[in-house]
Amino acid sequence: MTKKVTPFLMFQGNAEEAMNDYTAMIEESEITSITRYGANQPGTEGSVMQATFTLKNQEFMCIDSNAEHQFTFTPSFSIFLTCDSEEEIDRLYSGLADGGQVLMPLGDYSFSKKFGWIADKYGVSWQLTLPKE
């Protein structure tokens, strides 16, 4: 068995919507597998039991939680994405911030030519950077 580290995201009913949004927005990204709950299984029929997707060739796993819980995503763990161009960082920042919360406005910081930190509408935290040349 191959050992590897894969980030894992637990959604509450909108895992497929989030994956579709992310893979449509971010180049070199795709949904690679989805297993859904069927009738008489512990999750809502048709929801995501387990899925994998890639963002810029980094693999992620996710599920739709079938249990109610009092927690969600936290900004203390974020997806750090290095962008290749100003157009890309502007487009991703705008798309991911839509319906979400700005944690650090997109701007020129001492450590990055352009940087922004947001929590998207699903609660997932993103740090976007355009490195200094």
Coordinates of C-alpha atoms in Angstrom, one line a residue, residues 9-112:
L9 CA -12.5 18.1 3.7
M10 CA -15.7 17.3 5.5
F11 CA -18.8 19.1 4.1
Q12 CA -22.3 19.1 5.3
G13 CA -24.3 18.3 2.2
N14 CA -22.5 20.5 -0.4
A15 CA -19.3 18.5 -1.1
E16 CA -20.2 18.0 -4.8
E17 CA -21.1 21.6 -5.3
A18 CA -17.8 22.7 -3.8
M19 CA -15.8 20.3 -5.9
N20 CA -17.6 21.5 -9.0
D21 CA -16.9 25.1 -8.1
Y22 CA -13.2 24.5 -7.3
T23 CA -12.4 22.4 -10.3
A24 CA -14.2 24.9 -12.7
M25 CA -12.2 27.8 -11.2
I26 CA -8.8 26.4 -10.8
E27 CA -6.8 25.2 -13.9
E28 CA -5.3 21.7 -13.9
S29 CA -8.1 20.4 -11.7
E30 CA -10.7 17.7 -11.9
I31 CA -13.0 15.4 -9.9
T32 CA -11.4 12.0 -10.1
S33 CA -14.0 9.8 -8.2
I34 CA -17.3 10.1 -6.4
T35 CA -19.0 7.3 -4.4
R36 CA -22.5 8.2 -3.3
Y37 CA -24.8 7.0 -0.5
G38 CA -27.5 4.7 -1.8
A39 CA -30.9 3.9 -0.4
N40 CA -30.9 2.5 3.1
Q41 CA -27.3 3.6 3.8
P42 CA -26.4 5.9 6.7
G43 CA -26.1 9.1 4.6
T44 CA -28.6 11.0 2.5
E45 CA -29.2 9.1 -0.7
G46 CA -27.2 10.6 -3.5
S47 CA -24.9 12.6 -1.3
V48 CA -21.1 12.2 -1.3
M49 CA -19.9 9.2 0.7
Q50 CA -16.4 9.7 -0.5
A51 CA -14.8 11.6 -3.4
T52 CA -11.4 12.6 -4.6
F53 CA -10.5 15.6 -6.7
T54 CA -7.3 17.4 -7.7
L55 CA -6.5 21.1 -7.7
K56 CA -3.4 22.0 -9.7
N57 CA -2.6 18.2 -9.5
Q58 CA -2.8 18.1 -5.7
E59 CA -5.2 15.4 -4.6
F60 CA -7.9 16.1 -2.0
M61 CA -10.6 13.8 -0.5
C62 CA -14.0 14.9 0.7
I63 CA -17.3 13.7 2.1
D64 CA -20.7 14.9 3.0
S65 CA -20.9 14.2 6.8
N66 CA -24.0 12.2 7.7
A67 CA -23.7 13.3 11.3
E68 CA -24.7 16.6 12.7
H69 CA -21.8 18.3 14.5
Q70 CA -21.1 21.7 16.0
F71 CA -18.0 22.5 14.0
T72 CA -17.0 23.5 10.5
F73 CA -13.9 24.6 8.8
T74 CA -11.5 27.0 10.5
P75 CA -9.1 29.5 9.0
S76 CA -6.2 28.1 11.0
F77 CA -6.0 25.4 8.3
S78 CA -6.0 26.7 4.8
I79 CA -5.4 25.8 1.2
F80 CA -2.3 27.8 0.1
L81 CA -2.3 28.3 -3.6
T82 CA 0.5 29.8 -5.6
C83 CA -0.8 31.6 -8.7
D84 CA 1.1 32.0 -12.0
S85 CA -0.2 35.4 -13.0
E86 CA -2.0 38.5 -11.8
E87 CA -5.0 37.6 -13.9
E88 CA -5.2 34.2 -12.2
I89 CA -4.9 35.5 -8.6
D90 CA -7.5 38.2 -9.3
R91 CA -10.0 35.7 -10.9
L92 CA -9.5 33.1 -8.1
Y93 CA -9.8 35.7 -5.3
S94 CA -13.0 37.1 -6.8
G95 CA -14.5 33.7 -7.4
L96 CA -13.6 32.2 -4.0
A97 CA -14.6 35.4 -2.1
D98 CA -18.0 35.5 -3.7
G99 CA -20.4 34.6 -0.9
G100 CA -17.5 34.1 1.5
Q101 CA -15.5 36.3 4.0
V102 CA -12.4 38.3 3.4
L103 CA -9.8 37.5 6.1
M104 CA -7.0 39.5 4.5
P105 CA -7.7 41.8 1.5
L106 CA -5.9 41.2 -1.8
G107 CA -2.9 43.4 -1.9
D108 CA 0.9 43.9 -2.1
Y109 CA 2.5 42.6 1.1
S110 CA 6.2 42.5 2.0
F111 CA 6.2 38.7 1.6
S112 CA 4.3 38.5 -1.7

